[in-house]
PDB file of C-alpha atoms in Angstrom:
ATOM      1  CA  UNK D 334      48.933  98.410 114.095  1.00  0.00           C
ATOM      2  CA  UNK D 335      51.590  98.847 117.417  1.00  0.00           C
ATOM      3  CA  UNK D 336      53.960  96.247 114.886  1.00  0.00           C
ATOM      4  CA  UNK D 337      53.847  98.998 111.959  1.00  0.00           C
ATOM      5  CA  UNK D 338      54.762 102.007 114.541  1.00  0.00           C
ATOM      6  CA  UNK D 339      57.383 100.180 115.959  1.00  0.00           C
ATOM      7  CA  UNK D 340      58.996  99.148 112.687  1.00  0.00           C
ATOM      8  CA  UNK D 341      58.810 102.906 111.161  1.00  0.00           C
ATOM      9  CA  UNK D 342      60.210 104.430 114.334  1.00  0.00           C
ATOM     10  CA  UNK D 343      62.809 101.743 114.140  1.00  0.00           C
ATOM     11  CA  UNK D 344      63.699 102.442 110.000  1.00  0.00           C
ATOM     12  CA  UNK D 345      63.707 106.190 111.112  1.00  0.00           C
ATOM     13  CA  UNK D 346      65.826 105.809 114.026  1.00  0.00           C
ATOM     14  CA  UNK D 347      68.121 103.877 112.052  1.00  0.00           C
ATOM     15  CA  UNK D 348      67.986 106.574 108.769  1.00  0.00           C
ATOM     16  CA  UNK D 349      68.655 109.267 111.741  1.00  0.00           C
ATOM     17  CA  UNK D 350      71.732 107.471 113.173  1.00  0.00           C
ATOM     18  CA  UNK D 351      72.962 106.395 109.132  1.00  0.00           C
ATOM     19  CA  UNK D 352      72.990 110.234 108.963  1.00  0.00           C
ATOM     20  CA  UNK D 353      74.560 111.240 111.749  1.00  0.00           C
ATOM     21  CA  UNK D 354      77.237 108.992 110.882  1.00  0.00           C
ATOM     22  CA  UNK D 355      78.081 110.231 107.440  1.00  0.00           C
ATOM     23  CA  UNK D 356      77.759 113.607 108.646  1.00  0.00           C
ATOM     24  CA  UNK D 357      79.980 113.556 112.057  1.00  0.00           C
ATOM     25  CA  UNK D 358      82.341 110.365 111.003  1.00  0.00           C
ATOM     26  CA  UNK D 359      83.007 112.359 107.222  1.00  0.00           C
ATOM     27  CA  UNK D 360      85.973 114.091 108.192  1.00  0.00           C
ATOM     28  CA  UNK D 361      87.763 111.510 110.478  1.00  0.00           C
ATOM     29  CA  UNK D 362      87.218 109.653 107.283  1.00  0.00           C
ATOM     30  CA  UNK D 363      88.688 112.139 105.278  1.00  0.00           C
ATOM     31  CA  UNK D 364      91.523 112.813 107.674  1.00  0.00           C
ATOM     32  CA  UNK D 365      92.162 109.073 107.528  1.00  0.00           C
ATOM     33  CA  UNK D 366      92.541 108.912 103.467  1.00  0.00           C
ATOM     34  CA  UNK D 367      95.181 111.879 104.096  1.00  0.00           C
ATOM     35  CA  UNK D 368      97.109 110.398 106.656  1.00  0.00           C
ATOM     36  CA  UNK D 369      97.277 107.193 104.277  1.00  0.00           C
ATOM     37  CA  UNK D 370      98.503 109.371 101.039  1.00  0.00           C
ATOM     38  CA  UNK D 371     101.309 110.381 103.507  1.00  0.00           C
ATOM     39  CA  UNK D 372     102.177 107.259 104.741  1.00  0.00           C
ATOM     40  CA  UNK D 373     101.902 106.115 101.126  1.00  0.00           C
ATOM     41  CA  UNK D 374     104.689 109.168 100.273  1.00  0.00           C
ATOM     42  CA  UNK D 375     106.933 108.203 103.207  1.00  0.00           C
ATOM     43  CA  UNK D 376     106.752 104.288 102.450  1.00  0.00           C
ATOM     44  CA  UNK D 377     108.466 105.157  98.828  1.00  0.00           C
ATOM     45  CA  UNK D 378     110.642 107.678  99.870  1.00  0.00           C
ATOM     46  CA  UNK D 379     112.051 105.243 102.448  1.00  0.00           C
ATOM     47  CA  UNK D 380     112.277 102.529  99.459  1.00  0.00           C
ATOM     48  CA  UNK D 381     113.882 104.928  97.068  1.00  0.00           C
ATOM     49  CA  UNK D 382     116.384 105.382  99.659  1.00  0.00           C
ATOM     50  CA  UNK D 383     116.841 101.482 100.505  1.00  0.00           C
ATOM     51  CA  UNK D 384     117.584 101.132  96.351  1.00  0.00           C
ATOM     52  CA  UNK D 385     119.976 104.106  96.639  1.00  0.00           C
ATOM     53  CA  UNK D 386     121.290 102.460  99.160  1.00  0.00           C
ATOM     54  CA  UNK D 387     121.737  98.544  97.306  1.00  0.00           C
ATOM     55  CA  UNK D 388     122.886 100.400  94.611  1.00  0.00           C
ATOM     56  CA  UNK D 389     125.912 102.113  96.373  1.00  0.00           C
ATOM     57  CA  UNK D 390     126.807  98.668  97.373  1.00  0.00           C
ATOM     58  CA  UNK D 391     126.308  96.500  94.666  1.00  0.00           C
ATOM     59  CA  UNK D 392     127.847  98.589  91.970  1.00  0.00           C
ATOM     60  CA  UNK D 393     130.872 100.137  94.551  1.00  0.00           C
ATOM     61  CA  UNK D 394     129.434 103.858  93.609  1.00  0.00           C
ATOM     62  CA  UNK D 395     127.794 106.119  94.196  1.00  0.00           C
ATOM     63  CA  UNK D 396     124.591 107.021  92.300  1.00  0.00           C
ATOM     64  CA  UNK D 397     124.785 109.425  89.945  1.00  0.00           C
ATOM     65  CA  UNK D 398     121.577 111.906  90.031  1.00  0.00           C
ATOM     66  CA  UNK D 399     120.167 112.279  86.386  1.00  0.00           C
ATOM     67  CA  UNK D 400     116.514 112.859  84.998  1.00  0.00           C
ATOM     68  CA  UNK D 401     115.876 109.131  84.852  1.00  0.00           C
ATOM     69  CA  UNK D 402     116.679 108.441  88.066  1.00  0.00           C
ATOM     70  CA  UNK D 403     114.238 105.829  88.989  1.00  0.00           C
ATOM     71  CA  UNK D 404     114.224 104.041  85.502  1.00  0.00           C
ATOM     72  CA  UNK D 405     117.921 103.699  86.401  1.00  0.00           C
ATOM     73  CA  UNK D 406     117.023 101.888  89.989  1.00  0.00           C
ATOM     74  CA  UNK D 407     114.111 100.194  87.799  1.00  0.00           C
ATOM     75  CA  UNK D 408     116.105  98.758  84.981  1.00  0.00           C
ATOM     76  CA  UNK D 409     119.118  97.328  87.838  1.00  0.00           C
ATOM     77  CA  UNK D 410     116.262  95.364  89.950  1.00  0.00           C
ATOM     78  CA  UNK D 411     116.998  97.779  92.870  1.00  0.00           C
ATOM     79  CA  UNK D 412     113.481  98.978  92.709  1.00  0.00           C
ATOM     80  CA  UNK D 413     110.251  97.810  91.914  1.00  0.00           C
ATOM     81  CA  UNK D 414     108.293  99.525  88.638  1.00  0.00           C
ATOM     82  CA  UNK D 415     105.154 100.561  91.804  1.00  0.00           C
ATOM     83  CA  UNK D 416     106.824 103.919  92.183  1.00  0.00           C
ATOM     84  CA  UNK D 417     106.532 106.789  90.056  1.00  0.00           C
ATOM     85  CA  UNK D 418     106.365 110.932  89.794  1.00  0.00           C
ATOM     86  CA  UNK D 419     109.544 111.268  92.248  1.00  0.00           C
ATOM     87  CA  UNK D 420     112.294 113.493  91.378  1.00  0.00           C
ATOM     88  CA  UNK D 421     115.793 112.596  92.744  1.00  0.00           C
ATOM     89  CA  UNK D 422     118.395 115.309  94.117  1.00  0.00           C
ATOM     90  CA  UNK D 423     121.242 115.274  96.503  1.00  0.00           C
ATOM     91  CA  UNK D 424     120.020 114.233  99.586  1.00  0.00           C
ATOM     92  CA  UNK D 425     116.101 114.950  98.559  1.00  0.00           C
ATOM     93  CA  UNK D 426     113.589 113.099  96.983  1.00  0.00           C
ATOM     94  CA  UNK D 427     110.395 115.241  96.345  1.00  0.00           C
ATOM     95  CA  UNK D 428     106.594 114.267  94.850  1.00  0.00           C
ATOM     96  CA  UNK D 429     103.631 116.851  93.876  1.00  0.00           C
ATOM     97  CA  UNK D 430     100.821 115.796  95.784  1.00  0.00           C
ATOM     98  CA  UNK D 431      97.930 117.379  97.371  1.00  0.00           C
ATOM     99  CA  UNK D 432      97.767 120.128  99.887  1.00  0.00           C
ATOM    100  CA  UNK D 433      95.757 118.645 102.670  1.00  0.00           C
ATOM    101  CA  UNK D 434      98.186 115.760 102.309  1.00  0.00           C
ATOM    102  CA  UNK D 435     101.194 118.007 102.576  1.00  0.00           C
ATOM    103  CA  UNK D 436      99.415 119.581 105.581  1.00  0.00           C
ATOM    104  CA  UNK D 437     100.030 116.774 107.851  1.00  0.00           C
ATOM    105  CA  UNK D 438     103.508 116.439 106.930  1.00  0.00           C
ATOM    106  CA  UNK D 439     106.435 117.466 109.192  1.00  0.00           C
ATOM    107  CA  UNK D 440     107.791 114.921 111.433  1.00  0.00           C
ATOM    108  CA  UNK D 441     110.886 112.580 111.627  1.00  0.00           C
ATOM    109  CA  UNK D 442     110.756 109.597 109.921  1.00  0.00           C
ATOM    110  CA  UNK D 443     113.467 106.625 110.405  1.00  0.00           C
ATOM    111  CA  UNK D 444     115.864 108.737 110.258  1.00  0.00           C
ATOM    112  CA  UNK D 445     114.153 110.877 107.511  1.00  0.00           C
ATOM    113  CA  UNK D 446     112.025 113.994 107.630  1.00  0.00           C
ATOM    114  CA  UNK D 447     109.152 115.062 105.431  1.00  0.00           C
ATOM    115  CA  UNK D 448     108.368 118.147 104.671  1.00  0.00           C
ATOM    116  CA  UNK D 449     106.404 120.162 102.165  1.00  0.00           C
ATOM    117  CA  UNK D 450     107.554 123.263 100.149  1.00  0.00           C
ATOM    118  CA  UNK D 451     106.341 126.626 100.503  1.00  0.00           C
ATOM    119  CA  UNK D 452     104.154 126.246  97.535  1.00  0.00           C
ATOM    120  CA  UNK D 453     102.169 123.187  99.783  1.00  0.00           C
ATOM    121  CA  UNK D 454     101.964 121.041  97.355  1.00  0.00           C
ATOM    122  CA  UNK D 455     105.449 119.619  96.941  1.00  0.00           C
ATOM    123  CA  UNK D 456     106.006 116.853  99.210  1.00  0.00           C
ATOM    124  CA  UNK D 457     109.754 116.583 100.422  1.00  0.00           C
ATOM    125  CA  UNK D 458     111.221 113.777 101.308  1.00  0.00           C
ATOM    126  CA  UNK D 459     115.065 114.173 102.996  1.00  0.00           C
ATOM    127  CA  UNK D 460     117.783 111.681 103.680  1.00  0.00           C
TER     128      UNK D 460
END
């Protein structure tokens, strides 16, 4: 009889802490999957830049900005077919995403800085 007690307080001390868990670790979960979405943004700005970059070398001009700017990078190997929903300006690459993702957006970035537009849901990407 002492076994059975011991085993239920046991499977509802370990239901207890299985709740506490997804109730207290939620958010730094959540936080985490935002913080990867942004990292996520700045890792393709930063290679759309690189293949702006190759391109400006390899073809001794300088890129000019249309409305198929990536397919152009795509279709001249300078960038991999991965990354899409960018749009291409002067010296600004920007990408709708979500606001809680633009939220943590802001700070300097090799030489880059993200930001997000007033509407917080346009993720900026400036070179």
């Amino acid at each position: 009889m002492a076994n059975l007690i011991i085993t239920i307080i046991a499977i509802a001390l370990v239901a207890v802490a299985a709740l506490m868990g997804a109730y207290y670790g939620g958010t730094a979960f959540n936080q985490g999957q935002e913080q990867a979405k942004l990292s996520t943004l700045i890792n393709e700005g930063s290679q759309i830049v690189a293949a702006l970059t190759m391109y400006d070398a390899m073809e001794d001009a300088n890129f000019v900005f249309g409305t198929d700017d990536l397919d152009d990078l795509k279709t001249g190997n300078y960038l991999t077919s991965g990354i899409t929903g960018w749009t291409i300006a002067a010296n600004t690459l920007t990408k709708t995403t979500d606001a809680e993702t633009c939220a943590l957006a802001g700070s300097d970035n090799a030489g880059a800085t993200s930001t997000c537009n007033s509407d917080g849901t346009t993720f900026e990407y400036n070179f």
